[in-house]
Amino acid sequence: MQITHNASLKSYNTFGISAKARAFISVTDIEMLKEALHLEAYPEKFILGGGSNMLLKSDVQALVIHVALKGIKTVKETADNIWLEVAGGENWHEFVMYCVNHGYGGVENMALIPGNVGTAPVQNIGAYGVELKDHFYSCSAIHRTTLEQRTFSLKDCCFGYRDSVFKNELKDQYVITSVTFQLDKNKHELHTGYGAIQQVLNEKKINYPSIKDIAQAVIAIRSSKLPDPKKLGNSGSFFKNPVVPKTIFETIQQKYPEMPFYPVSEAEVKIPAGWLIEQAGFKGKRFGDAGVHKNQALVLVNYGDATGNEIWDLALRIQKEVHQQFGIEIQPEVNIIE
Ligand code: EPU
């Protein structure tokens, strides 16, 4: 096994933070993964997927295990559905495009989300009215210390908004090695109602959209609002949209009648954190190499050489301002690595 010491993680995290790993290994099959998990010389292990949902505040002392498992396999097929088992190291967007190009429906609204397939269930990624859980069938995972292999069903994963069992009871316990999706070959119901999808279709005069049309609309919307991590380091939404009691929402709404919102239940409302951050005056602001994106205030960006601590200081400043102005605590969506 090839272990690299003092390895740069800059190209392994979409924020483009120049942190180092004391030791780094890339695993391309399950046996290698198990061997790496059992390396006694490194008691602490850090599992790295696409590096798209984390902020590295400092160098990583643990052994970084980069999951580079590849492959897409058909495990079952009927007239209407197909079940694909996708290895954890596959790039998420490439998998979406594989489905779109084969005419398999289900994940097209999630085109262009950065990251890998194996880490997508951890935070139940989602966009434009569809979440990973909607077409998730099961996932396979290896326990980090016992090396036991376990299959998790949809129910086992306890998916919620940007949430799963892997962020709670089973946090840091398993490495997801593959995810099986149940996709539609026929009778696929398209989701065009969220955000600007319908507007883009209207502009292009598409009355009967295909799966590909939806993916292309999502790609156009995301590219216009969200920075490409290859050009400007970022981690997508830095904060989660806060869910607040209706009473609090109504008090704020009296002062800001134009505030966008999504009802969650009888008693709770979700408010876009991007709107709160914009109101707090941060949209497009830059502090050294750390900044808030000009088109979407929910996204923090690295203009080049920002350190993890600089990005984190900005996040704390935003959190404090939003709290002062609205009385709402916004919480990071990305994992903060100390
Ligand atoms: N808004 C502002 N100012 C901003 C940003 C947004 O006023 O700077 C307002 C918009 O005008 C809109 C509302 O906030 O009325 C919602 O904005 P948007 O549709 O862009 O979605 P979001 O709630 O900000 C969420 C996800 C995104 C996902 C989009 C589309 C979270 C934390 N983020 O953003 O996910 O792409 O919906 O479904 O739920 C990600 O997780 O990395 C991510 C990009």
mmCIF file of C-alpha atoms and ligand atoms in Angstrom:
data_model
loop_
_atom_site.group_PDB
_atom_site.id
_atom_site.type_symbol
_atom_site.label_atom_id
_atom_site.label_comp_id
_atom_site.label_asym_id
_atom_site.label_seq_id
_atom_site.Cartn_x
_atom_site.Cartn_y
_atom_site.Cartn_z
ATOM 1 C CA MET A 1 0.000 0.000 0.000
ATOM 2 C CA GLN A 2 1.304 3.378 -1.020
ATOM 3 C CA ILE A 3 1.163 5.878 1.835
ATOM 4 C CA THR A 4 2.180 9.455 1.024
ATOM 5 C CA HIS A 5 3.456 11.596 3.877
ATOM 6 C CA ASN A 6 2.871 15.323 4.215
ATOM 7 C CA ALA A 7 0.473 15.256 1.261
ATOM 8 C CA SER A 8 -1.250 18.413 0.064
ATOM 9 C CA LEU A 9 -5.048 18.230 0.273
ATOM 10 C CA LYS A 10 -5.605 21.373 -1.833
ATOM 11 C CA SER A 11 -6.872 19.469 -4.870
ATOM 12 C CA TYR A 12 -8.923 17.095 -2.686
ATOM 13 C CA ASN A 13 -11.223 19.728 -1.148
ATOM 14 C CA THR A 14 -13.467 21.911 -3.304
ATOM 15 C CA PHE A 15 -12.797 24.923 -1.052
ATOM 16 C CA GLY A 16 -9.193 24.668 -2.285
ATOM 17 C CA ILE A 17 -7.751 25.067 1.215
ATOM 18 C CA SER A 18 -4.004 24.352 1.360
ATOM 19 C CA ALA A 19 -4.080 21.961 4.321
ATOM 20 C CA LYS A 20 -1.805 18.918 4.517
ATOM 21 C CA ALA A 21 -2.339 15.309 5.509
ATOM 22 C CA ARG A 22 0.308 13.769 7.734
ATOM 23 C CA ALA A 23 -0.357 10.523 5.849
ATOM 24 C CA PHE A 24 -2.566 9.863 2.819
ATOM 25 C CA ILE A 25 -3.701 6.768 0.985
ATOM 26 C CA SER A 26 -6.059 6.328 -1.938
ATOM 27 C CA VAL A 27 -8.009 3.036 -1.901
ATOM 28 C CA THR A 28 -9.301 1.537 -5.129
ATOM 29 C CA ASP A 29 -10.877 -1.685 -3.859
ATOM 30 C CA ILE A 30 -12.604 -2.963 -0.726
ATOM 31 C CA GLU A 31 -9.678 -5.117 0.411
ATOM 32 C CA MET A 32 -7.388 -2.089 0.266
ATOM 33 C CA LEU A 33 -9.937 -0.067 2.204
ATOM 34 C CA LYS A 34 -10.084 -2.730 4.924
ATOM 35 C CA GLU A 35 -6.291 -2.902 5.099
ATOM 36 C CA ALA A 36 -6.055 0.869 5.428
ATOM 37 C CA LEU A 37 -8.708 0.933 8.156
ATOM 38 C CA HIS A 38 -6.652 -1.616 10.081
ATOM 39 C CA LEU A 39 -3.281 0.162 9.878
ATOM 40 C CA GLU A 40 -2.256 0.246 13.519
ATOM 41 C CA ALA A 41 0.467 2.832 12.974
ATOM 42 C CA TYR A 42 -2.301 5.366 12.446
ATOM 43 C CA PRO A 43 -4.932 5.005 15.156
ATOM 44 C CA GLU A 44 -6.970 7.946 13.823
ATOM 45 C CA LYS A 45 -8.512 7.681 10.347
ATOM 46 C CA PHE A 46 -10.161 10.386 8.251
ATOM 47 C CA ILE A 47 -12.383 9.289 5.362
ATOM 48 C CA LEU A 48 -12.228 11.539 2.323
ATOM 49 C CA GLY A 49 -14.784 11.371 -0.489
ATOM 50 C CA GLY A 50 -15.194 14.193 -2.994
ATOM 51 C CA GLY A 51 -14.093 16.790 -0.412
ATOM 52 C CA SER A 52 -17.054 18.945 -1.360
ATOM 53 C CA ASN A 53 -18.704 19.361 1.998
ATOM 54 C CA MET A 54 -15.940 20.186 4.402
ATOM 55 C CA LEU A 55 -13.845 23.052 5.654
ATOM 56 C CA LEU A 56 -10.313 22.091 6.684
ATOM 57 C CA LYS A 57 -9.333 24.410 9.522
ATOM 58 C CA SER A 58 -5.886 22.911 9.929
ATOM 59 C CA ASP A 59 -3.604 20.093 8.787
ATOM 60 C CA VAL A 60 -5.029 16.615 9.265
ATOM 61 C CA GLN A 61 -3.093 14.468 11.736
ATOM 62 C CA ALA A 62 -5.155 11.327 11.085
ATOM 63 C CA LEU A 63 -4.468 8.937 8.193
ATOM 64 C CA VAL A 64 -6.516 10.313 5.276
ATOM 65 C CA ILE A 65 -8.176 7.453 3.401
ATOM 66 C CA HIS A 66 -9.342 8.665 0.019
ATOM 67 C CA VAL A 67 -12.187 6.468 -1.244
ATOM 68 C CA ALA A 68 -11.524 5.920 -4.965
ATOM 69 C CA LEU A 69 -13.793 2.892 -5.536
ATOM 70 C CA LYS A 70 -15.189 2.977 -9.084
ATOM 71 C CA GLY A 71 -17.897 1.252 -11.113
ATOM 72 C CA ILE A 72 -21.604 1.268 -11.977
ATOM 73 C CA LYS A 73 -23.409 -2.108 -12.067
ATOM 74 C CA THR A 74 -26.983 -3.022 -13.000
ATOM 75 C CA VAL A 75 -28.297 -5.224 -10.202
ATOM 76 C CA LYS A 76 -31.909 -5.630 -11.310
ATOM 77 C CA GLU A 77 -34.141 -4.506 -14.147
ATOM 78 C CA THR A 78 -37.886 -4.642 -14.807
ATOM 79 C CA ALA A 79 -40.015 -3.061 -17.533
ATOM 80 C CA ASP A 80 -40.383 0.155 -15.530
ATOM 81 C CA ASN A 81 -37.330 0.344 -13.263
ATOM 82 C CA ILE A 82 -33.611 -0.247 -13.064
ATOM 83 C CA TRP A 83 -31.492 -0.677 -9.941
ATOM 84 C CA LEU A 84 -27.930 0.576 -10.272
ATOM 85 C CA GLU A 85 -25.224 -0.121 -7.721
ATOM 86 C CA VAL A 86 -22.756 2.741 -7.868
ATOM 87 C CA ALA A 87 -19.335 2.625 -6.196
ATOM 88 C CA GLY A 88 -18.681 5.242 -3.506
ATOM 89 C CA GLY A 89 -15.800 6.916 -5.356
ATOM 90 C CA GLU A 90 -17.824 7.724 -8.480
ATOM 91 C CA ASN A 91 -18.294 11.439 -9.065
ATOM 92 C CA TRP A 92 -21.918 12.425 -8.351
ATOM 93 C CA HIS A 93 -22.472 14.614 -11.410
ATOM 94 C CA GLU A 94 -20.928 12.027 -13.747
ATOM 95 C CA PHE A 95 -23.343 9.451 -12.313
ATOM 96 C CA VAL A 96 -26.280 11.848 -12.900
ATOM 97 C CA MET A 97 -25.173 12.323 -16.516
ATOM 98 C CA TYR A 98 -24.832 8.536 -16.940
ATOM 99 C CA CYS A 99 -28.504 8.217 -15.893
ATOM 100 C CA VAL A 100 -29.607 11.140 -18.071
ATOM 101 C CA ASN A 101 -27.794 9.720 -21.113
ATOM 102 C CA HIS A 102 -29.385 6.297 -20.586
ATOM 103 C CA GLY A 103 -32.836 7.825 -20.041
ATOM 104 C CA TYR A 104 -33.055 6.675 -16.400
ATOM 105 C CA GLY A 105 -35.154 9.128 -14.399
ATOM 106 C CA GLY A 106 -34.751 10.142 -10.770
ATOM 107 C CA VAL A 107 -31.590 12.118 -10.158
ATOM 108 C CA GLU A 108 -31.722 14.724 -12.979
ATOM 109 C CA ASN A 109 -32.719 17.592 -10.640
ATOM 110 C CA MET A 110 -29.498 16.965 -8.729
ATOM 111 C CA ALA A 111 -27.162 17.555 -11.691
ATOM 112 C CA LEU A 112 -23.950 19.451 -10.935
ATOM 113 C CA ILE A 113 -23.973 18.867 -7.169
ATOM 114 C CA PRO A 114 -20.285 18.508 -6.314
ATOM 115 C CA GLY A 115 -18.972 15.475 -4.457
ATOM 116 C CA ASN A 116 -18.994 11.706 -4.703
ATOM 117 C CA VAL A 117 -21.737 9.084 -4.629
ATOM 118 C CA GLY A 118 -20.471 7.498 -1.399
ATOM 119 C CA THR A 119 -20.810 10.661 0.649
ATOM 120 C CA ALA A 120 -24.114 11.779 -0.892
ATOM 121 C CA PRO A 121 -26.276 9.764 1.568
ATOM 122 C CA VAL A 122 -24.493 11.205 4.618
ATOM 123 C CA GLN A 123 -26.212 14.543 4.232
ATOM 124 C CA ASN A 124 -29.028 13.359 1.910
ATOM 125 C CA ILE A 125 -28.019 15.799 -0.838
ATOM 126 C CA GLY A 126 -30.829 17.556 -2.623
ATOM 127 C CA ALA A 127 -31.758 20.278 -5.070
ATOM 128 C CA TYR A 128 -34.765 21.632 -6.928
ATOM 129 C CA GLY A 129 -37.395 19.644 -5.090
ATOM 130 C CA VAL A 130 -35.663 16.234 -5.163
ATOM 131 C CA GLU A 131 -33.458 14.605 -2.537
ATOM 132 C CA LEU A 132 -31.161 11.596 -2.745
ATOM 133 C CA LYS A 133 -33.585 9.613 -0.543
ATOM 134 C CA ASP A 134 -36.290 9.803 -3.240
ATOM 135 C CA HIS A 135 -34.465 7.246 -5.432
ATOM 136 C CA PHE A 136 -32.241 5.606 -2.841
ATOM 137 C CA TYR A 137 -32.703 1.848 -2.498
ATOM 138 C CA SER A 138 -29.846 0.786 -0.203
ATOM 139 C CA CYS A 139 -26.184 1.308 0.524
ATOM 140 C CA SER A 140 -23.299 -0.926 1.518
ATOM 141 C CA ALA A 141 -20.863 0.173 4.160
ATOM 142 C CA ILE A 142 -17.865 -1.133 6.081
ATOM 143 C CA HIS A 143 -17.556 -0.532 9.807
ATOM 144 C CA ARG A 144 -14.404 1.453 10.504
ATOM 145 C CA THR A 145 -13.115 -0.713 13.328
ATOM 146 C CA THR A 146 -14.804 -4.143 13.111
ATOM 147 C CA LEU A 147 -14.664 -4.114 9.248
ATOM 148 C CA GLU A 148 -18.119 -5.725 9.273
ATOM 149 C CA GLN A 149 -19.965 -5.142 6.005
ATOM 150 C CA ARG A 150 -23.538 -3.928 6.406
ATOM 151 C CA THR A 151 -26.370 -3.078 4.028
ATOM 152 C CA PHE A 152 -28.550 -0.118 4.998
ATOM 153 C CA SER A 153 -32.114 0.107 3.690
ATOM 154 C CA LEU A 154 -33.911 3.388 3.095
ATOM 155 C CA LYS A 155 -35.502 3.080 6.522
ATOM 156 C CA ASP A 156 -32.187 2.312 8.263
ATOM 157 C CA CYS A 157 -30.711 5.584 6.948
ATOM 158 C CA CYS A 158 -33.299 7.825 8.728
ATOM 159 C CA PHE A 159 -33.012 10.487 6.038
ATOM 160 C CA GLY A 160 -34.118 14.054 6.789
ATOM 161 C CA TYR A 161 -33.364 17.499 5.353
ATOM 162 C CA ARG A 162 -29.567 17.367 4.846
ATOM 163 C CA ASP A 163 -29.523 14.676 7.497
ATOM 164 C CA SER A 164 -29.147 10.902 8.012
ATOM 165 C CA VAL A 165 -28.162 8.282 10.569
ATOM 166 C CA PHE A 166 -24.559 8.738 9.329
ATOM 167 C CA LYS A 167 -24.551 12.264 10.766
ATOM 168 C CA ASN A 168 -26.113 11.183 14.061
ATOM 169 C CA GLU A 169 -26.044 7.793 15.872
ATOM 170 C CA LEU A 170 -23.583 6.307 13.378
ATOM 171 C CA LYS A 171 -21.440 9.395 12.860
ATOM 172 C CA ASP A 172 -17.873 8.468 11.814
ATOM 173 C CA GLN A 173 -18.585 4.757 12.214
ATOM 174 C CA TYR A 174 -18.997 3.502 8.642
ATOM 175 C CA VAL A 175 -17.454 4.036 5.209
ATOM 176 C CA ILE A 176 -20.115 3.866 2.488
ATOM 177 C CA THR A 177 -18.659 1.753 -0.312
ATOM 178 C CA SER A 178 -21.603 1.735 -2.738
ATOM 179 C CA VAL A 179 -25.117 3.093 -3.132
ATOM 180 C CA THR A 180 -27.941 1.335 -4.991
ATOM 181 C CA PHE A 181 -30.494 3.603 -6.663
ATOM 182 C CA GLN A 182 -33.926 2.663 -7.957
ATOM 183 C CA LEU A 183 -34.460 4.659 -11.147
ATOM 184 C CA ASP A 184 -37.358 4.931 -13.571
ATOM 185 C CA LYS A 185 -37.218 3.634 -17.126
ATOM 186 C CA ASN A 186 -40.899 4.363 -17.765
ATOM 187 C CA LYS A 187 -43.653 6.476 -16.236
ATOM 188 C CA HIS A 188 -41.134 8.819 -14.687
ATOM 189 C CA GLU A 189 -42.661 11.807 -12.948
ATOM 190 C CA LEU A 190 -40.631 14.956 -13.632
ATOM 191 C CA HIS A 191 -40.253 17.643 -10.960
ATOM 192 C CA THR A 192 -40.419 21.027 -12.636
ATOM 193 C CA GLY A 193 -42.206 22.982 -9.920
ATOM 194 C CA TYR A 194 -39.270 24.094 -7.806
ATOM 195 C CA GLY A 195 -37.217 27.223 -8.314
ATOM 196 C CA ALA A 196 -36.663 28.465 -11.832
ATOM 197 C CA ILE A 197 -36.905 25.121 -13.716
ATOM 198 C CA GLN A 198 -40.309 25.845 -15.272
ATOM 199 C CA GLN A 199 -39.182 29.354 -16.194
ATOM 200 C CA VAL A 200 -36.127 28.012 -18.060
ATOM 201 C CA LEU A 201 -38.310 25.466 -19.889
ATOM 202 C CA ASN A 202 -40.764 28.230 -20.869
ATOM 203 C CA GLU A 203 -37.940 30.413 -22.147
ATOM 204 C CA LYS A 204 -36.705 27.533 -24.292
ATOM 205 C CA LYS A 205 -40.325 26.843 -25.379
ATOM 206 C CA ILE A 206 -40.116 23.242 -24.160
ATOM 207 C CA ASN A 207 -43.666 22.010 -23.542
ATOM 208 C CA TYR A 208 -42.952 18.303 -23.101
ATOM 209 C CA PRO A 209 -39.607 18.164 -21.294
ATOM 210 C CA SER A 210 -37.406 15.077 -21.266
ATOM 211 C CA ILE A 211 -35.139 13.965 -18.427
ATOM 212 C CA LYS A 212 -32.266 15.592 -20.333
ATOM 213 C CA ASP A 213 -34.176 18.907 -20.615
ATOM 214 C CA ILE A 214 -34.583 19.000 -16.829
ATOM 215 C CA ALA A 215 -30.900 18.232 -16.262
ATOM 216 C CA GLN A 216 -29.921 20.953 -18.725
ATOM 217 C CA ALA A 217 -32.252 23.471 -17.045
ATOM 218 C CA VAL A 218 -30.774 22.632 -13.629
ATOM 219 C CA ILE A 219 -27.240 22.946 -15.034
ATOM 220 C CA ALA A 220 -28.102 26.360 -16.503
ATOM 221 C CA ILE A 221 -29.645 27.601 -13.233
ATOM 222 C CA ARG A 222 -26.846 26.295 -11.026
ATOM 223 C CA SER A 223 -24.132 27.638 -13.340
ATOM 224 C CA SER A 224 -25.699 31.104 -13.269
ATOM 225 C CA LYS A 225 -25.958 31.202 -9.461
ATOM 226 C CA LEU A 226 -23.343 28.916 -8.001
ATOM 227 C CA PRO A 227 -19.600 29.230 -8.534
ATOM 228 C CA ASP A 228 -17.726 26.362 -10.217
ATOM 229 C CA PRO A 229 -15.363 24.986 -7.541
ATOM 230 C CA LYS A 230 -12.716 24.417 -10.220
ATOM 231 C CA LYS A 231 -12.610 28.173 -10.802
ATOM 232 C CA LEU A 232 -13.526 29.556 -7.371
ATOM 233 C CA GLY A 233 -13.113 27.405 -4.269
ATOM 234 C CA ASN A 234 -16.387 26.756 -2.429
ATOM 235 C CA SER A 235 -18.422 24.073 -0.743
ATOM 236 C CA GLY A 236 -21.915 24.807 -2.060
ATOM 237 C CA SER A 237 -24.326 25.997 0.615
ATOM 238 C CA PHE A 238 -22.220 26.764 3.651
ATOM 239 C CA PHE A 239 -25.231 27.019 5.974
ATOM 240 C CA LYS A 240 -28.473 25.064 6.274
ATOM 241 C CA ASN A 241 -31.749 26.881 5.779
ATOM 242 C CA PRO A 242 -33.070 27.400 9.329
ATOM 243 C CA VAL A 243 -36.421 25.927 10.319
ATOM 244 C CA VAL A 244 -38.145 28.246 12.791
ATOM 245 C CA PRO A 245 -41.410 28.200 14.767
ATOM 246 C CA LYS A 246 -44.264 29.883 12.904
ATOM 247 C CA THR A 247 -44.614 32.534 15.627
ATOM 248 C CA ILE A 248 -41.030 33.710 15.120
ATOM 249 C CA PHE A 249 -41.495 33.637 11.351
ATOM 250 C CA GLU A 250 -44.628 35.817 11.612
ATOM 251 C CA THR A 251 -42.873 38.397 13.757
ATOM 252 C CA ILE A 252 -40.042 38.725 11.201
ATOM 253 C CA GLN A 253 -42.518 38.738 8.315
ATOM 254 C CA GLN A 254 -44.264 41.807 9.722
ATOM 255 C CA LYS A 255 -41.032 43.750 9.292
ATOM 256 C CA TYR A 256 -39.958 42.027 6.049
ATOM 257 C CA PRO A 257 -43.127 41.120 4.110
ATOM 258 C CA GLU A 258 -41.049 40.194 1.032
ATOM 259 C CA MET A 259 -39.113 37.454 2.898
ATOM 260 C CA PRO A 260 -39.177 34.153 0.952
ATOM 261 C CA PHE A 261 -40.189 31.049 2.952
ATOM 262 C CA TYR A 262 -41.215 27.396 2.682
ATOM 263 C CA PRO A 263 -43.822 25.969 5.090
ATOM 264 C CA VAL A 264 -42.466 22.775 6.664
ATOM 265 C CA SER A 265 -45.386 21.783 8.902
ATOM 266 C CA GLU A 266 -48.336 23.394 10.693
ATOM 267 C CA ALA A 267 -45.977 24.805 13.266
ATOM 268 C CA GLU A 268 -42.708 25.404 11.396
ATOM 269 C CA VAL A 269 -41.367 27.403 8.465
ATOM 270 C CA LYS A 270 -38.044 27.172 6.607
ATOM 271 C CA ILE A 271 -36.373 30.484 5.763
ATOM 272 C CA PRO A 272 -33.622 30.658 3.101
ATOM 273 C CA ALA A 273 -30.339 31.399 4.887
ATOM 274 C CA GLY A 274 -29.127 33.065 1.660
ATOM 275 C CA TRP A 275 -31.824 35.706 2.050
ATOM 276 C CA LEU A 276 -30.973 36.284 5.736
ATOM 277 C CA ILE A 277 -27.264 36.658 4.890
ATOM 278 C CA GLU A 278 -28.031 39.047 2.045
ATOM 279 C CA GLN A 279 -30.199 41.167 4.369
ATOM 280 C CA ALA A 280 -27.349 41.216 6.873
ATOM 281 C CA GLY A 281 -25.277 42.912 4.154
ATOM 282 C CA PHE A 282 -22.780 40.170 3.322
ATOM 283 C CA LYS A 283 -23.661 39.269 -0.265
ATOM 284 C CA GLY A 284 -20.657 39.770 -2.553
ATOM 285 C CA LYS A 285 -18.439 40.975 0.320
ATOM 286 C CA ARG A 286 -14.777 39.999 0.394
ATOM 287 C CA PHE A 287 -12.429 39.929 3.377
ATOM 288 C CA GLY A 288 -8.919 39.092 2.187
ATOM 289 C CA ASP A 289 -9.290 35.878 0.197
ATOM 290 C CA ALA A 290 -12.464 34.780 2.017
ATOM 291 C CA GLY A 291 -15.777 35.996 0.646
ATOM 292 C CA VAL A 292 -19.515 35.616 0.169
ATOM 293 C CA HIS A 293 -20.549 34.791 -3.384
ATOM 294 C CA LYS A 294 -22.067 37.643 -5.373
ATOM 295 C CA ASN A 295 -24.984 35.623 -6.786
ATOM 296 C CA GLN A 296 -25.846 33.382 -3.835
ATOM 297 C CA ALA A 297 -25.105 34.577 -0.309
ATOM 298 C CA LEU A 298 -25.379 31.036 1.066
ATOM 299 C CA VAL A 299 -22.072 30.148 -0.569
ATOM 300 C CA LEU A 300 -18.751 31.171 0.980
ATOM 301 C CA VAL A 301 -15.825 31.300 -1.416
ATOM 302 C CA ASN A 302 -12.032 31.112 -1.363
ATOM 303 C CA TYR A 303 -10.533 33.637 -3.800
ATOM 304 C CA GLY A 304 -7.203 31.788 -3.732
ATOM 305 C CA ASP A 305 -5.230 31.574 -0.548
ATOM 306 C CA ALA A 306 -7.806 31.824 2.244
ATOM 307 C CA THR A 307 -7.044 29.535 5.154
ATOM 308 C CA GLY A 308 -9.732 27.376 6.721
ATOM 309 C CA ASN A 309 -9.637 29.650 9.772
ATOM 310 C CA GLU A 310 -10.237 32.760 7.655
ATOM 311 C CA ILE A 311 -13.314 31.182 6.065
ATOM 312 C CA TRP A 312 -14.476 30.048 9.494
ATOM 313 C CA ASP A 313 -14.016 33.547 10.989
ATOM 314 C CA LEU A 314 -16.203 34.932 8.210
ATOM 315 C CA ALA A 315 -18.817 32.239 8.871
ATOM 316 C CA LEU A 316 -18.883 33.158 12.573
ATOM 317 C CA ARG A 317 -19.223 36.833 11.738
ATOM 318 C CA ILE A 318 -22.177 36.097 9.436
ATOM 319 C CA GLN A 319 -23.772 33.852 12.060
ATOM 320 C CA LYS A 320 -23.476 36.623 14.660
ATOM 321 C CA GLU A 321 -24.904 39.362 12.396
ATOM 322 C CA VAL A 322 -27.840 37.215 11.308
ATOM 323 C CA HIS A 323 -28.537 36.408 14.939
ATOM 324 C CA GLN A 324 -28.387 40.048 15.950
ATOM 325 C CA GLN A 325 -30.673 41.169 13.136
ATOM 326 C CA PHE A 326 -33.216 38.316 13.101
ATOM 327 C CA GLY A 327 -32.730 36.366 16.330
ATOM 328 C CA ILE A 328 -32.136 33.213 14.242
ATOM 329 C CA GLU A 329 -29.138 30.868 14.658
ATOM 330 C CA ILE A 330 -27.965 29.620 11.272
ATOM 331 C CA GLN A 331 -25.925 26.426 11.390
ATOM 332 C CA PRO A 332 -23.187 25.271 9.001
ATOM 333 C CA GLU A 333 -24.101 22.585 6.518
ATOM 334 C CA VAL A 334 -20.470 21.750 5.782
ATOM 335 C CA ASN A 335 -18.394 19.642 8.150
ATOM 336 C CA ILE A 336 -15.865 21.715 10.012
ATOM 337 C CA ILE A 337 -12.632 19.741 10.375
ATOM 338 C CA GLU A 338 -10.615 20.959 13.378
HETATM 339 N N1 EPU B 1 -32.032 34.244 -1.795
HETATM 340 C C1 EPU B 1 -31.717 35.567 -1.571
HETATM 341 N N2 EPU B 1 -30.399 35.931 -1.598
HETATM 342 C C2 EPU B 1 -29.413 35.056 -1.850
HETATM 343 C C3 EPU B 1 -29.738 33.699 -2.054
HETATM 344 C C4 EPU B 1 -31.058 33.313 -2.024
HETATM 345 O O1 EPU B 1 -32.584 36.412 -1.351
HETATM 346 O O2 EPU B 1 -28.256 35.480 -1.874
HETATM 347 C C5 EPU B 1 -33.435 33.847 -1.837
HETATM 348 C C6 EPU B 1 -33.832 33.516 -3.292
HETATM 349 O O3 EPU B 1 -34.258 34.652 -3.982
HETATM 350 C C7 EPU B 1 -34.953 32.538 -3.097
HETATM 351 C C8 EPU B 1 -34.585 31.823 -1.810
HETATM 352 O O4 EPU B 1 -33.626 32.639 -1.137
HETATM 353 O O5 EPU B 1 -36.173 33.200 -2.887
HETATM 354 C C9 EPU B 1 -34.042 30.436 -2.040
HETATM 355 O O6 EPU B 1 -32.869 30.500 -2.850
HETATM 356 P P1 EPU B 1 -32.434 29.259 -3.796
HETATM 357 O O7 EPU B 1 -33.566 28.800 -4.629
HETATM 358 O O8 EPU B 1 -31.168 29.658 -4.459
HETATM 359 O O9 EPU B 1 -32.210 28.054 -2.805
HETATM 360 P P2 EPU B 1 -31.542 27.954 -1.367
HETATM 361 O O10 EPU B 1 -32.577 27.671 -0.363
HETATM 362 O O11 EPU B 1 -30.676 29.142 -1.148
HETATM 363 C C10 EPU B 1 -31.227 25.363 -1.494
HETATM 364 C C11 EPU B 1 -30.117 24.373 -1.258
HETATM 365 C C12 EPU B 1 -29.172 24.342 -2.462
HETATM 366 C C13 EPU B 1 -29.987 23.942 -3.680
HETATM 367 C C14 EPU B 1 -31.130 24.956 -3.865
HETATM 368 C C15 EPU B 1 -32.063 24.574 -4.981
HETATM 369 C C16 EPU B 1 -29.818 24.320 1.154
HETATM 370 C C17 EPU B 1 -28.944 24.695 2.295
HETATM 371 N N3 EPU B 1 -29.393 24.716 -0.052
HETATM 372 O O12 EPU B 1 -30.631 26.651 -1.564
HETATM 373 O O13 EPU B 1 -28.215 23.328 -2.215
HETATM 374 O O14 EPU B 1 -29.181 23.914 -4.840
HETATM 375 O O15 EPU B 1 -31.940 25.018 -2.664
HETATM 376 O O16 EPU B 1 -32.796 23.440 -4.608
HETATM 377 O O17 EPU B 1 -30.843 23.676 1.344
HETATM 378 C C18 EPU B 1 -26.019 22.799 -1.467
HETATM 379 O O18 EPU B 1 -26.542 22.107 -0.608
HETATM 380 O O19 EPU B 1 -24.764 22.918 -1.563
HETATM 381 C C19 EPU B 1 -26.871 23.564 -2.378
HETATM 382 C C20 EPU B 1 -26.357 24.421 -3.265
#
